[in-house]
């Protein structure tokens, strides 16, 4: 198997947060989840890992989930996690942080999905789930909580077959990009919840907003495509895991 080729390191730019120079040169990223053999053959939920590449197949970043074993097994895709984004020097350039939230599609402010994007010690953006009944939507916010973009999806409620395409829209409603799941093959997805995604955005979009949209991709993956329920042994086990998760939520407040 050919060794993964890394994207050449761009020149440092004083106007760009360190490590995000790569994003100035791309208008599309491919995010491929690495298949974990333990998860494939036992159903034991492992920490996710991803390769982030450009359209030439060159690796731009590597992403690694950091989460607790108990939450992964009990809470599945509702678990809290940090997603660490590393460059080709193995330097951490971004961190996406999501707290534990019990239940999706919730209109209560305290239980809506929320992710914070850090570049080093600096917050550069936020993603917040909007209140919705059928059509999911997320607000892309600046570090100062100003609304800068929206991500809207198709029907993902009960009785819907969730389409893999989510639209990225400007504040005036114009579509400027997409976040889309790319089918990764029957053999892989039959045994694991491994997902592959593509994301597009304008080349001249602020790198902080590009980074925040990348965080939105991971949030969407966990919310709608990380189907941990299919790996449980029947409804009794699934119900036990859900009850365990709600207990954790109540204890953590």
Short mmCIF file of the C-alpha atoms (twelve columns), coordinates in Angstrom:
data_MODEL
# 
_entry.id   MODEL 
# 
loop_
_atom_site.group_PDB 
_atom_site.id 
_atom_site.type_symbol 
_atom_site.label_atom_id 
_atom_site.label_alt_id 
_atom_site.label_comp_id 
_atom_site.label_asym_id 
_atom_site.label_seq_id 
_atom_site.Cartn_x 
_atom_site.Cartn_y 
_atom_site.Cartn_z 
_atom_site.pdbx_PDB_model_num 
ATOM 1   C CA . UNK A 1   0.000   0.000  0.000  1 
ATOM 2   C CA . UNK A 2   1.371   3.423  -0.947 1 
ATOM 3   C CA . UNK A 3   2.341   5.695  1.918  1 
ATOM 4   C CA . UNK A 4   0.031   8.647  2.495  1 
ATOM 5   C CA . UNK A 5   1.467   11.827 0.960  1 
ATOM 6   C CA . UNK A 6   1.156   14.992 2.996  1 
ATOM 7   C CA . UNK A 7   0.214   18.355 1.541  1 
ATOM 8   C CA . UNK A 8   3.306   20.608 1.322  1 
ATOM 9   C CA . UNK A 9   3.502   22.985 4.255  1 
ATOM 10  C CA . UNK A 10  2.484   26.532 3.226  1 
ATOM 11  C CA . UNK A 11  4.563   29.547 4.137  1 
ATOM 12  C CA . UNK A 12  3.752   31.101 7.486  1 
ATOM 13  C CA . UNK A 13  1.315   34.007 7.308  1 
ATOM 14  C CA . UNK A 14  1.215   36.452 10.212 1 
ATOM 15  C CA . UNK A 15  -2.420  37.266 9.443  1 
ATOM 16  C CA . UNK A 16  -3.453  33.591 9.698  1 
ATOM 17  C CA . UNK A 17  -3.716  31.591 12.952 1 
ATOM 18  C CA . UNK A 18  -0.787  29.186 13.226 1 
ATOM 19  C CA . UNK A 19  -1.515  25.827 11.640 1 
ATOM 20  C CA . UNK A 20  -4.447  27.049 9.560  1 
ATOM 21  C CA . UNK A 21  -2.308  28.185 6.618  1 
ATOM 22  C CA . UNK A 22  -3.263  24.938 4.850  1 
ATOM 23  C CA . UNK A 23  -6.886  26.092 4.764  1 
ATOM 24  C CA . UNK A 24  -6.001  29.199 2.742  1 
ATOM 25  C CA . UNK A 25  -5.161  26.914 -0.198 1 
ATOM 26  C CA . UNK A 26  -8.224  24.645 -0.309 1 
ATOM 27  C CA . UNK A 27  -11.903 24.970 -1.165 1 
ATOM 28  C CA . UNK A 28  -12.699 21.314 -0.526 1 
ATOM 29  C CA . UNK A 29  -11.691 18.682 2.021  1 
ATOM 30  C CA . UNK A 30  -12.254 14.932 2.143  1 
ATOM 31  C CA . UNK A 31  -12.652 13.434 5.636  1 
ATOM 32  C CA . UNK A 32  -12.159 9.669  5.835  1 
ATOM 33  C CA . UNK A 33  -12.798 7.753  9.026  1 
ATOM 34  C CA . UNK A 34  -10.268 5.008  9.746  1 
ATOM 35  C CA . UNK A 35  -11.869 1.607  10.331 1 
ATOM 36  C CA . UNK A 36  -11.169 0.091  13.741 1 
ATOM 37  C CA . UNK A 37  -10.958 -3.720 13.635 1 
ATOM 38  C CA . UNK A 38  -12.045 -4.052 17.278 1 
ATOM 39  C CA . UNK A 39  -15.214 -2.128 16.510 1 
ATOM 40  C CA . UNK A 40  -15.823 -4.035 13.280 1 
ATOM 41  C CA . UNK A 41  -15.738 -7.488 14.861 1 
ATOM 42  C CA . UNK A 42  -16.956 -6.892 18.440 1 
ATOM 43  C CA . UNK A 43  -19.219 -3.831 18.227 1 
ATOM 44  C CA . UNK A 44  -17.169 -2.216 21.034 1 
ATOM 45  C CA . UNK A 45  -17.298 1.543  20.406 1 
ATOM 46  C CA . UNK A 46  -13.769 2.898  19.957 1 
ATOM 47  C CA . UNK A 47  -12.410 6.428  19.684 1 
ATOM 48  C CA . UNK A 48  -12.775 7.702  16.131 1 
ATOM 49  C CA . UNK A 49  -9.817  8.663  13.958 1 
ATOM 50  C CA . UNK A 50  -9.918  10.457 10.614 1 
ATOM 51  C CA . UNK A 51  -7.641  11.430 7.743  1 
ATOM 52  C CA . UNK A 52  -8.376  14.864 6.244  1 
ATOM 53  C CA . UNK A 53  -7.174  15.273 2.649  1 
ATOM 54  C CA . UNK A 54  -7.360  17.746 -0.222 1 
ATOM 55  C CA . UNK A 55  -8.705  16.930 -3.689 1 
ATOM 56  C CA . UNK A 56  -5.250  15.747 -4.802 1 
ATOM 57  C CA . UNK A 57  -5.307  13.024 -2.165 1 
ATOM 58  C CA . UNK A 58  -2.659  14.773 -0.072 1 
ATOM 59  C CA . UNK A 59  -3.214  14.560 3.660  1 
ATOM 60  C CA . UNK A 60  -3.828  17.958 5.239  1 
ATOM 61  C CA . UNK A 61  -4.607  16.981 8.830  1 
ATOM 62  C CA . UNK A 62  -5.182  13.985 11.063 1 
ATOM 63  C CA . UNK A 63  -8.102  13.989 13.532 1 
ATOM 64  C CA . UNK A 64  -8.309  11.930 16.709 1 
ATOM 65  C CA . UNK A 65  -11.231 11.730 19.139 1 
ATOM 66  C CA . UNK A 66  -10.598 11.918 22.877 1 
ATOM 67  C CA . UNK A 67  -13.507 10.612 24.966 1 
ATOM 68  C CA . UNK A 68  -14.314 8.412  27.955 1 
ATOM 69  C CA . UNK A 69  -14.895 4.669  27.540 1 
ATOM 70  C CA . UNK A 70  -18.028 4.689  29.715 1 
ATOM 71  C CA . UNK A 71  -19.684 7.461  27.706 1 
ATOM 72  C CA . UNK A 72  -18.790 5.808  24.403 1 
ATOM 73  C CA . UNK A 73  -20.554 2.589  25.412 1 
ATOM 74  C CA . UNK A 74  -23.512 4.129  27.295 1 
ATOM 75  C CA . UNK A 75  -24.151 7.321  25.360 1 
ATOM 76  C CA . UNK A 76  -23.036 6.402  21.857 1 
ATOM 77  C CA . UNK A 77  -23.268 9.410  19.550 1 
ATOM 78  C CA . UNK A 78  -24.484 11.697 22.366 1 
ATOM 79  C CA . UNK A 79  -21.164 11.385 24.214 1 
ATOM 80  C CA . UNK A 80  -18.925 14.296 25.057 1 
ATOM 81  C CA . UNK A 81  -15.625 14.429 23.213 1 
ATOM 82  C CA . UNK A 82  -12.680 16.488 22.100 1 
ATOM 83  C CA . UNK A 83  -11.554 16.137 18.495 1 
ATOM 84  C CA . UNK A 84  -7.858  16.947 18.162 1 
ATOM 85  C CA . UNK A 85  -6.684  18.127 14.728 1 
ATOM 86  C CA . UNK A 86  -2.969  17.568 14.045 1 
ATOM 87  C CA . UNK A 87  -0.803  18.785 11.170 1 
ATOM 88  C CA . UNK A 88  2.000   16.909 9.410  1 
ATOM 89  C CA . UNK A 89  4.415   17.921 12.176 1 
ATOM 90  C CA . UNK A 90  2.085   16.225 14.697 1 
ATOM 91  C CA . UNK A 91  1.335   19.647 16.149 1 
ATOM 92  C CA . UNK A 92  -2.178  20.225 17.467 1 
ATOM 93  C CA . UNK A 93  -3.699  23.048 15.444 1 
ATOM 94  C CA . UNK A 94  -7.409  22.785 16.321 1 
ATOM 95  C CA . UNK A 95  -9.573  21.311 19.038 1 
ATOM 96  C CA . UNK A 96  -13.315 20.745 18.659 1 
ATOM 97  C CA . UNK A 97  -15.034 20.339 22.020 1 
ATOM 98  C CA . UNK A 98  -18.561 18.994 22.489 1 
ATOM 99  C CA . UNK A 99  -20.100 18.521 25.963 1 
ATOM 100 C CA . UNK A 100 -22.390 15.607 26.834 1 
ATOM 101 C CA . UNK A 101 -25.898 16.187 25.506 1 
ATOM 102 C CA . UNK A 102 -28.686 13.678 26.076 1 
ATOM 103 C CA . UNK A 103 -31.088 13.307 23.188 1 
ATOM 104 C CA . UNK A 104 -31.012 14.817 19.719 1 
ATOM 105 C CA . UNK A 105 -33.540 17.170 18.176 1 
ATOM 106 C CA . UNK A 106 -34.057 19.028 21.444 1 
ATOM 107 C CA . UNK A 107 -35.374 22.590 21.692 1 
ATOM 108 C CA . UNK A 108 -34.237 23.137 25.268 1 
ATOM 109 C CA . UNK A 109 -31.313 25.560 25.289 1 
ATOM 110 C CA . UNK A 110 -29.323 23.502 27.796 1 
ATOM 111 C CA . UNK A 111 -29.559 20.252 25.831 1 
ATOM 112 C CA . UNK A 112 -29.044 21.511 22.277 1 
ATOM 113 C CA . UNK A 113 -25.859 20.334 20.605 1 
ATOM 114 C CA . UNK A 114 -23.020 22.829 20.883 1 
ATOM 115 C CA . UNK A 115 -19.397 22.673 19.808 1 
ATOM 116 C CA . UNK A 116 -16.570 25.116 20.521 1 
ATOM 117 C CA . UNK A 117 -13.607 25.497 18.173 1 
ATOM 118 C CA . UNK A 118 -10.180 26.332 19.617 1 
ATOM 119 C CA . UNK A 119 -6.990  27.198 17.768 1 
ATOM 120 C CA . UNK A 120 -4.363  26.856 20.463 1 
ATOM 121 C CA . UNK A 121 -5.758  28.605 23.531 1 
ATOM 122 C CA . UNK A 122 -7.963  30.914 21.468 1 
ATOM 123 C CA . UNK A 123 -11.640 30.316 20.716 1 
ATOM 124 C CA . UNK A 124 -12.217 31.008 17.012 1 
ATOM 125 C CA . UNK A 125 -15.792 29.788 16.545 1 
ATOM 126 C CA . UNK A 126 -18.859 27.896 17.728 1 
ATOM 127 C CA . UNK A 127 -21.472 25.586 16.232 1 
ATOM 128 C CA . UNK A 128 -24.943 25.552 17.790 1 
ATOM 129 C CA . UNK A 129 -27.867 23.327 16.867 1 
ATOM 130 C CA . UNK A 130 -31.044 25.239 16.110 1 
ATOM 131 C CA . UNK A 131 -34.441 24.114 17.374 1 
ATOM 132 C CA . UNK A 132 -36.022 21.916 14.688 1 
ATOM 133 C CA . UNK A 133 -38.732 19.287 14.286 1 
ATOM 134 C CA . UNK A 134 -37.822 17.614 10.986 1 
ATOM 135 C CA . UNK A 135 -35.250 19.632 9.041  1 
ATOM 136 C CA . UNK A 136 -32.002 19.974 11.031 1 
ATOM 137 C CA . UNK A 137 -30.081 23.220 11.055 1 
ATOM 138 C CA . UNK A 138 -26.974 24.556 12.744 1 
ATOM 139 C CA . UNK A 139 -25.718 28.093 13.292 1 
ATOM 140 C CA . UNK A 140 -22.054 28.794 12.582 1 
ATOM 141 C CA . UNK A 141 -20.932 31.506 14.980 1 
ATOM 142 C CA . UNK A 142 -17.804 33.614 15.291 1 
ATOM 143 C CA . UNK A 143 -15.710 33.730 18.450 1 
ATOM 144 C CA . UNK A 144 -17.896 36.659 19.557 1 
ATOM 145 C CA . UNK A 145 -21.065 34.575 18.959 1 
ATOM 146 C CA . UNK A 146 -22.043 36.503 15.832 1 
ATOM 147 C CA . UNK A 147 -24.026 34.469 13.313 1 
ATOM 148 C CA . UNK A 148 -21.909 34.111 10.149 1 
ATOM 149 C CA . UNK A 149 -23.182 30.994 8.335  1 
ATOM 150 C CA . UNK A 150 -25.888 28.332 8.530  1 
ATOM 151 C CA . UNK A 151 -25.835 24.617 7.803  1 
ATOM 152 C CA . UNK A 152 -29.207 23.151 6.881  1 
ATOM 153 C CA . UNK A 153 -30.043 19.535 6.248  1 
ATOM 154 C CA . UNK A 154 -32.831 17.411 4.800  1 
ATOM 155 C CA . UNK A 155 -35.460 15.372 6.616  1 
ATOM 156 C CA . UNK A 156 -33.702 13.434 9.374  1 
ATOM 157 C CA . UNK A 157 -36.593 12.766 11.754 1 
ATOM 158 C CA . UNK A 158 -38.544 9.584  12.410 1 
ATOM 159 C CA . UNK A 159 -39.807 8.021  9.226  1 
ATOM 160 C CA . UNK A 160 -37.225 9.878  7.112  1 
ATOM 161 C CA . UNK A 161 -34.281 8.455  5.261  1 
ATOM 162 C CA . UNK A 162 -31.664 11.086 6.029  1 
ATOM 163 C CA . UNK A 163 -30.064 12.413 2.850  1 
ATOM 164 C CA . UNK A 164 -26.274 12.704 3.019  1 
ATOM 165 C CA . UNK A 165 -26.244 16.362 1.860  1 
ATOM 166 C CA . UNK A 166 -26.249 19.409 4.155  1 
ATOM 167 C CA . UNK A 167 -26.124 22.906 2.634  1 
ATOM 168 C CA . UNK A 168 -23.807 25.663 3.844  1 
ATOM 169 C CA . UNK A 169 -25.548 29.019 3.467  1 
ATOM 170 C CA . UNK A 170 -24.536 32.636 3.916  1 
ATOM 171 C CA . UNK A 171 -26.555 35.000 6.106  1 
ATOM 172 C CA . UNK A 172 -28.632 36.002 3.045  1 
ATOM 173 C CA . UNK A 173 -29.583 32.377 2.362  1 
ATOM 174 C CA . UNK A 174 -27.268 31.770 -0.616 1 
ATOM 175 C CA . UNK A 175 -25.746 28.275 -0.791 1 
ATOM 176 C CA . UNK A 176 -21.964 28.644 -0.756 1 
ATOM 177 C CA . UNK A 177 -20.931 25.066 0.025  1 
ATOM 178 C CA . UNK A 178 -22.018 21.604 1.108  1 
ATOM 179 C CA . UNK A 179 -21.215 18.977 3.709  1 
ATOM 180 C CA . UNK A 180 -21.962 15.579 2.220  1 
ATOM 181 C CA . UNK A 181 -21.537 12.006 3.319  1 
ATOM 182 C CA . UNK A 182 -19.869 9.839  0.706  1 
ATOM 183 C CA . UNK A 183 -20.813 6.158  0.781  1 
ATOM 184 C CA . UNK A 184 -17.732 4.178  1.748  1 
ATOM 185 C CA . UNK A 185 -18.784 0.721  0.578  1 
ATOM 186 C CA . UNK A 186 -21.061 -2.004 1.861  1 
ATOM 187 C CA . UNK A 187 -18.374 -4.131 3.500  1 
ATOM 188 C CA . UNK A 188 -17.069 -1.277 5.659  1 
ATOM 189 C CA . UNK A 189 -20.404 0.194  6.735  1 
ATOM 190 C CA . UNK A 190 -22.049 -3.196 7.322  1 
ATOM 191 C CA . UNK A 191 -19.805 -3.830 10.322 1 
ATOM 192 C CA . UNK A 192 -18.843 -0.378 11.583 1 
ATOM 193 C CA . UNK A 193 -20.178 3.169  11.726 1 
ATOM 194 C CA . UNK A 194 -17.163 4.448  9.725  1 
ATOM 195 C CA . UNK A 195 -18.113 7.400  7.541  1 
ATOM 196 C CA . UNK A 196 -16.486 9.381  4.752  1 
ATOM 197 C CA . UNK A 197 -17.430 13.005 4.114  1 
ATOM 198 C CA . UNK A 198 -16.673 15.812 1.713  1 
ATOM 199 C CA . UNK A 199 -16.968 19.519 2.474  1 
ATOM 200 C CA . UNK A 200 -16.811 22.477 0.084  1 
ATOM 201 C CA . UNK A 201 -16.586 26.205 0.758  1 
ATOM 202 C CA . UNK A 202 -15.376 29.339 -1.068 1 
ATOM 203 C CA . UNK A 203 -11.616 29.553 -1.474 1 
ATOM 204 C CA . UNK A 204 -11.598 33.090 -0.044 1 
ATOM 205 C CA . UNK A 205 -13.682 32.246 3.049  1 
ATOM 206 C CA . UNK A 206 -12.016 33.259 6.329  1 
ATOM 207 C CA . UNK A 207 -9.916  30.303 7.564  1 
ATOM 208 C CA . UNK A 208 -11.562 30.575 10.989 1 
ATOM 209 C CA . UNK A 209 -14.945 29.940 9.368  1 
ATOM 210 C CA . UNK A 210 -13.479 27.100 7.290  1 
ATOM 211 C CA . UNK A 211 -12.174 25.539 10.504 1 
ATOM 212 C CA . UNK A 212 -15.545 25.992 12.203 1 
ATOM 213 C CA . UNK A 213 -17.304 24.344 9.249  1 
ATOM 214 C CA . UNK A 214 -14.920 21.407 9.610  1 
ATOM 215 C CA . UNK A 215 -16.098 21.172 13.218 1 
ATOM 216 C CA . UNK A 216 -19.699 21.204 11.974 1 
ATOM 217 C CA . UNK A 217 -18.882 18.217 9.760  1 
ATOM 218 C CA . UNK A 218 -17.814 16.188 12.797 1 
ATOM 219 C CA . UNK A 219 -20.888 17.295 14.745 1 
ATOM 220 C CA . UNK A 220 -23.146 16.208 11.868 1 
ATOM 221 C CA . UNK A 221 -21.320 12.879 11.632 1 
ATOM 222 C CA . UNK A 222 -21.919 12.166 15.315 1 
ATOM 223 C CA . UNK A 223 -25.495 13.443 15.269 1 
ATOM 224 C CA . UNK A 224 -26.857 11.684 12.204 1 
ATOM 225 C CA . UNK A 225 -24.455 9.030  10.947 1 
ATOM 226 C CA . UNK A 226 -22.702 7.568  14.000 1 
ATOM 227 C CA . UNK A 227 -25.307 4.830  14.447 1 
ATOM 228 C CA . UNK A 228 -24.178 3.128  17.633 1 
ATOM 229 C CA . UNK A 229 -27.631 1.670  18.172 1 
ATOM 230 C CA . UNK A 230 -27.221 -0.878 15.374 1 
ATOM 231 C CA . UNK A 231 -24.404 -2.530 17.297 1 
ATOM 232 C CA . UNK A 232 -26.419 -3.324 20.424 1 
ATOM 233 C CA . UNK A 233 -27.792 -6.799 21.057 1 
ATOM 234 C CA . UNK A 234 -31.510 -6.069 20.866 1 
ATOM 235 C CA . UNK A 235 -33.819 -3.459 22.344 1 
ATOM 236 C CA . UNK A 236 -33.099 -4.417 25.970 1 
ATOM 237 C CA . UNK A 237 -29.392 -3.638 25.620 1 
ATOM 238 C CA . UNK A 238 -30.161 -0.442 23.711 1 
ATOM 239 C CA . UNK A 239 -32.570 0.686  26.437 1 
ATOM 240 C CA . UNK A 240 -30.036 -0.069 29.151 1 
ATOM 241 C CA . UNK A 241 -27.410 2.020  27.366 1 
ATOM 242 C CA . UNK A 242 -29.848 4.914  26.950 1 
ATOM 243 C CA . UNK A 243 -30.789 4.767  30.640 1 
ATOM 244 C CA . UNK A 244 -27.128 4.748  31.630 1 
ATOM 245 C CA . UNK A 245 -26.514 7.821  29.470 1 
ATOM 246 C CA . UNK A 246 -29.407 9.779  30.988 1 
ATOM 247 C CA . UNK A 247 -28.103 8.904  34.445 1 
ATOM 248 C CA . UNK A 248 -24.704 10.309 33.456 1 
ATOM 249 C CA . UNK A 249 -26.394 13.456 32.135 1 
ATOM 250 C CA . UNK A 250 -28.267 13.982 35.383 1 
ATOM 251 C CA . UNK A 251 -25.132 13.468 37.465 1 
ATOM 252 C CA . UNK A 252 -23.065 15.828 35.314 1 
ATOM 253 C CA . UNK A 253 -25.841 18.421 35.341 1 
# 
